[in-house]
Amino acid sequence: MMDIDQKAKLARKLTHALHQAPDNPQLFVNIVSQVTRSASLHMTDLAITFGDLTTRLAEQLRDARKDAKPTFDNLFDMASTKVPLGKNPNRVLADVLGVTTRTIEEHKKLGRVPRGWIEKIRSLPDLDETSSEFDVETKHVIEILSERGYSPQKIRDVFGRIRTSRAGLRQIEKIAHAEGGQLHVDELAQIGRELFGDRPQAERCLQIWLMTQLRVQSELPADRNPALSSKQVEKLRTRFKREKEFRQNDPVYRTVSLAAELIERPIRANSRSAAGDMTADPINLRSFLSRLFGEGAEERHNRYLAQLTGLDDRHTLDLLKGANRVCEAWWDFLHRVEGEVLHAGNTSVLRRTA
């Protein structure tokens, strides 16, 4: 017995032959005879339907899927009409259903899936659903491409290639996060504008901030795209996002960060040493940070210290716990920051723990 997909394929062949009948009736007869013979059908099994046959078959197919048994094959078949599965369908299914790929693989071996998975996939919109208007986000992307010099036809072609490509989210993420270390000059300029505005020495502030977060001694070029690794690009974007968040949500951090804008950080500093009192360093550092940022959880102080110095969060946590010594170069930097805060008249920041 034929399933709904086989019936749809057979109907398309016969419909195409029927369209040829007025001009070539013998061809129509030959095709019908051949199709019915290969499908083991009799002429009385056929009927001519007037109207949109494709739509009717699609409705029948949807009804069949609605009553589908919770098997893995039915889940996969339904998901293929809802999401682009790409080259790693198990990972895509896991992301959509909120489970691990191992769980997907286990159910694939069993051949059955929870009924809830079927319902969740069914609730997703069909890939073929269309609309007569672009949504706000799509319009925004089109505006950005247009500003970059893309013509309307080229924009349409790009969207078409994206839709028909088998590339998945992971490839898009690699491109979005600058695979191969690509970071455009205009993105760096945008970082500078958002952090330092148009005030005097804004360019110098940006260079110091970039060198701090990248832990490099030389400035980045201002006239061409810098050659950075993907990890460096990812760190810059993460630290930029965090810097904005800290400045917006904590006036105290904003005050300290502004005071440190023109102070260069030590890049090559050996923080581990056998000399000196290892127990005193973490106590003094925690006390200093409480005086600088106010009383608070160690986690908050650790993130602020990492952001201010450009060091990794795990490195600064080692300093706070006493696993590493705080070298003189970093103490000098912190005291200079404290002096700038006092010089700017922001003594209220330091009075909180005085």
PDB file of C-alpha atoms in Angstrom, residues 113-238:
ATOM      1  CA  VAL A 113      10.869   9.175  21.304  1.00  0.00           C
ATOM      2  CA  PRO A 114       8.751  10.877  23.995  1.00  0.00           C
ATOM      3  CA  ARG A 115       5.395  12.131  22.723  1.00  0.00           C
ATOM      4  CA  GLY A 116       6.344  15.572  24.064  1.00  0.00           C
ATOM      5  CA  TRP A 117       9.183  15.780  21.533  1.00  0.00           C
ATOM      6  CA  ILE A 118       6.737  15.238  18.689  1.00  0.00           C
ATOM      7  CA  GLU A 119       4.457  17.961  20.065  1.00  0.00           C
ATOM      8  CA  LYS A 120       7.355  20.390  20.507  1.00  0.00           C
ATOM      9  CA  ILE A 121       8.575  19.929  16.934  1.00  0.00           C
ATOM     10  CA  ARG A 122       5.020  20.157  15.575  1.00  0.00           C
ATOM     11  CA  SER A 123       4.525  23.522  17.312  1.00  0.00           C
ATOM     12  CA  LEU A 124       7.417  25.064  15.362  1.00  0.00           C
ATOM     13  CA  PRO A 125       6.590  27.099  12.227  1.00  0.00           C
ATOM     14  CA  ASP A 126       7.101  25.422   8.866  1.00  0.00           C
ATOM     15  CA  LEU A 127      10.208  26.337   6.904  1.00  0.00           C
ATOM     16  CA  ASP A 128       8.032  27.134   3.894  1.00  0.00           C
ATOM     17  CA  GLU A 129       5.837  29.663   5.701  1.00  0.00           C
ATOM     18  CA  THR A 130       6.062  33.041   3.987  1.00  0.00           C
ATOM     19  CA  SER A 131       5.023  36.616   4.761  1.00  0.00           C
ATOM     20  CA  SER A 132       4.399  39.677   2.634  1.00  0.00           C
ATOM     21  CA  GLU A 133       6.430  41.998   4.910  1.00  0.00           C
ATOM     22  CA  PHE A 134       9.921  41.882   6.378  1.00  0.00           C
ATOM     23  CA  ASP A 135      10.131  41.940  10.166  1.00  0.00           C
ATOM     24  CA  VAL A 136      12.004  44.684  12.025  1.00  0.00           C
ATOM     25  CA  GLU A 137      15.246  42.709  12.471  1.00  0.00           C
ATOM     26  CA  THR A 138      15.379  41.726   8.808  1.00  0.00           C
ATOM     27  CA  LYS A 139      14.836  45.352   7.781  1.00  0.00           C
ATOM     28  CA  HIS A 140      17.691  46.367  10.067  1.00  0.00           C
ATOM     29  CA  VAL A 141      20.038  43.827   8.447  1.00  0.00           C
ATOM     30  CA  ILE A 142      19.005  45.045   4.976  1.00  0.00           C
ATOM     31  CA  GLU A 143      19.732  48.641   6.017  1.00  0.00           C
ATOM     32  CA  ILE A 144      23.199  47.642   7.270  1.00  0.00           C
ATOM     33  CA  LEU A 145      24.002  45.825   4.015  1.00  0.00           C
ATOM     34  CA  SER A 146      22.710  48.768   2.000  1.00  0.00           C
ATOM     35  CA  GLU A 147      24.950  51.149   3.949  1.00  0.00           C
ATOM     36  CA  ARG A 148      27.892  48.854   3.139  1.00  0.00           C
ATOM     37  CA  GLY A 149      27.218  49.323  -0.590  1.00  0.00           C
ATOM     38  CA  TYR A 150      25.149  46.235  -1.382  1.00  0.00           C
ATOM     39  CA  SER A 151      22.538  46.728  -4.113  1.00  0.00           C
ATOM     40  CA  PRO A 152      18.933  45.507  -3.574  1.00  0.00           C
ATOM     41  CA  GLN A 153      19.500  42.652  -6.029  1.00  0.00           C
ATOM     42  CA  LYS A 154      22.713  41.604  -4.311  1.00  0.00           C
ATOM     43  CA  ILE A 155      21.020  41.676  -0.891  1.00  0.00           C
ATOM     44  CA  ARG A 156      18.234  39.456  -2.216  1.00  0.00           C
ATOM     45  CA  ASP A 157      20.777  37.044  -3.708  1.00  0.00           C
ATOM     46  CA  VAL A 158      22.665  36.855  -0.408  1.00  0.00           C
ATOM     47  CA  PHE A 159      19.511  35.981   1.536  1.00  0.00           C
ATOM     48  CA  GLY A 160      18.678  33.371  -1.088  1.00  0.00           C
ATOM     49  CA  ARG A 161      22.091  31.717  -0.746  1.00  0.00           C
ATOM     50  CA  ILE A 162      21.784  31.687   3.041  1.00  0.00           C
ATOM     51  CA  ARG A 163      18.378  30.002   2.834  1.00  0.00           C
ATOM     52  CA  THR A 164      19.484  27.308   0.400  1.00  0.00           C
ATOM     53  CA  SER A 165      22.863  26.660   2.029  1.00  0.00           C
ATOM     54  CA  ARG A 166      23.427  23.544   4.112  1.00  0.00           C
ATOM     55  CA  ALA A 167      25.679  25.516   6.466  1.00  0.00           C
ATOM     56  CA  GLY A 168      24.449  25.414  10.056  1.00  0.00           C
ATOM     57  CA  LEU A 169      24.552  27.722  13.051  1.00  0.00           C
ATOM     58  CA  ARG A 170      28.095  26.700  13.981  1.00  0.00           C
ATOM     59  CA  GLN A 171      29.493  28.054  10.702  1.00  0.00           C
ATOM     60  CA  ILE A 172      27.578  31.288  11.163  1.00  0.00           C
ATOM     61  CA  GLU A 173      28.982  31.595  14.698  1.00  0.00           C
ATOM     62  CA  LYS A 174      32.531  31.132  13.395  1.00  0.00           C
ATOM     63  CA  ILE A 175      32.012  33.914  10.845  1.00  0.00           C
ATOM     64  CA  ALA A 176      30.271  36.189  13.350  1.00  0.00           C
ATOM     65  CA  HIS A 177      33.117  35.706  15.825  1.00  0.00           C
ATOM     66  CA  ALA A 178      35.748  36.534  13.241  1.00  0.00           C
ATOM     67  CA  GLU A 179      37.108  33.174  12.166  1.00  0.00           C
ATOM     68  CA  GLY A 180      40.762  33.672  11.272  1.00  0.00           C
ATOM     69  CA  GLY A 181      41.082  36.793  13.413  1.00  0.00           C
ATOM     70  CA  GLN A 182      39.199  39.267  11.260  1.00  0.00           C
ATOM     71  CA  LEU A 183      38.272  42.438  13.114  1.00  0.00           C
ATOM     72  CA  HIS A 184      37.340  45.530  11.132  1.00  0.00           C
ATOM     73  CA  VAL A 185      38.649  48.998  11.840  1.00  0.00           C
ATOM     74  CA  ASP A 186      35.107  50.376  11.986  1.00  0.00           C
ATOM     75  CA  GLU A 187      34.285  47.923  14.788  1.00  0.00           C
ATOM     76  CA  LEU A 188      37.250  49.182  16.797  1.00  0.00           C
ATOM     77  CA  ALA A 189      36.101  52.740  16.153  1.00  0.00           C
ATOM     78  CA  GLN A 190      32.642  51.826  17.416  1.00  0.00           C
ATOM     79  CA  ILE A 191      34.156  50.420  20.618  1.00  0.00           C
ATOM     80  CA  GLY A 192      36.050  53.676  21.078  1.00  0.00           C
ATOM     81  CA  ARG A 193      32.969  55.825  20.551  1.00  0.00           C
ATOM     82  CA  GLU A 194      30.857  53.832  22.995  1.00  0.00           C
ATOM     83  CA  LEU A 195      33.507  53.728  25.744  1.00  0.00           C
ATOM     84  CA  PHE A 196      35.296  57.058  25.392  1.00  0.00           C
ATOM     85  CA  GLY A 197      33.039  59.275  23.274  1.00  0.00           C
ATOM     86  CA  ASP A 198      34.619  62.330  21.658  1.00  0.00           C
ATOM     87  CA  ARG A 199      36.464  63.652  24.684  1.00  0.00           C
ATOM     88  CA  PRO A 200      40.159  64.646  24.441  1.00  0.00           C
ATOM     89  CA  GLN A 201      42.634  61.754  24.217  1.00  0.00           C
ATOM     90  CA  ALA A 202      39.810  59.329  23.345  1.00  0.00           C
ATOM     91  CA  GLU A 203      42.059  57.606  20.782  1.00  0.00           C
ATOM     92  CA  ARG A 204      44.818  57.142  23.352  1.00  0.00           C
ATOM     93  CA  CYS A 205      42.285  55.764  25.872  1.00  0.00           C
ATOM     94  CA  LEU A 206      41.103  53.251  23.295  1.00  0.00           C
ATOM     95  CA  GLN A 207      44.635  52.072  22.514  1.00  0.00           C
ATOM     96  CA  ILE A 208      45.453  51.601  26.204  1.00  0.00           C
ATOM     97  CA  TRP A 209      42.210  49.683  26.716  1.00  0.00           C
ATOM     98  CA  LEU A 210      42.920  47.442  23.706  1.00  0.00           C
ATOM     99  CA  MET A 211      46.511  46.753  24.789  1.00  0.00           C
ATOM    100  CA  THR A 212      45.254  45.996  28.309  1.00  0.00           C
ATOM    101  CA  GLN A 213      42.661  43.445  27.211  1.00  0.00           C
ATOM    102  CA  LEU A 214      44.907  41.837  24.576  1.00  0.00           C
ATOM    103  CA  ARG A 215      47.943  41.923  26.904  1.00  0.00           C
ATOM    104  CA  VAL A 216      50.207  43.336  24.180  1.00  0.00           C
ATOM    105  CA  GLN A 217      52.783  46.123  24.261  1.00  0.00           C
ATOM    106  CA  SER A 218      52.205  47.673  20.827  1.00  0.00           C
ATOM    107  CA  GLU A 219      49.263  49.714  19.624  1.00  0.00           C
ATOM    108  CA  LEU A 220      46.819  48.351  17.064  1.00  0.00           C
ATOM    109  CA  PRO A 221      46.864  49.991  13.594  1.00  0.00           C
ATOM    110  CA  ALA A 222      44.224  52.665  13.106  1.00  0.00           C
ATOM    111  CA  ASP A 223      44.209  52.569   9.287  1.00  0.00           C
ATOM    112  CA  ARG A 224      43.744  48.846   8.579  1.00  0.00           C
ATOM    113  CA  ASN A 225      42.157  45.740  10.039  1.00  0.00           C
ATOM    114  CA  PRO A 226      44.379  44.306  12.800  1.00  0.00           C
ATOM    115  CA  ALA A 227      45.634  40.738  12.427  1.00  0.00           C
ATOM    116  CA  LEU A 228      44.296  38.989  15.514  1.00  0.00           C
ATOM    117  CA  SER A 229      43.572  35.386  16.392  1.00  0.00           C
ATOM    118  CA  SER A 230      39.995  34.238  16.844  1.00  0.00           C
ATOM    119  CA  LYS A 231      40.587  33.933  20.611  1.00  0.00           C
ATOM    120  CA  GLN A 232      41.830  37.528  20.781  1.00  0.00           C
ATOM    121  CA  VAL A 233      38.818  38.787  18.852  1.00  0.00           C
ATOM    122  CA  GLU A 234      36.444  36.833  21.067  1.00  0.00           C
ATOM    123  CA  LYS A 235      38.117  38.188  24.207  1.00  0.00           C
ATOM    124  CA  LEU A 236      37.910  41.781  22.961  1.00  0.00           C
ATOM    125  CA  ARG A 237      34.210  41.493  22.206  1.00  0.00           C
ATOM    126  CA  THR A 238      33.493  39.792  25.519  1.00  0.00           C
TER     127      THR A 238
END
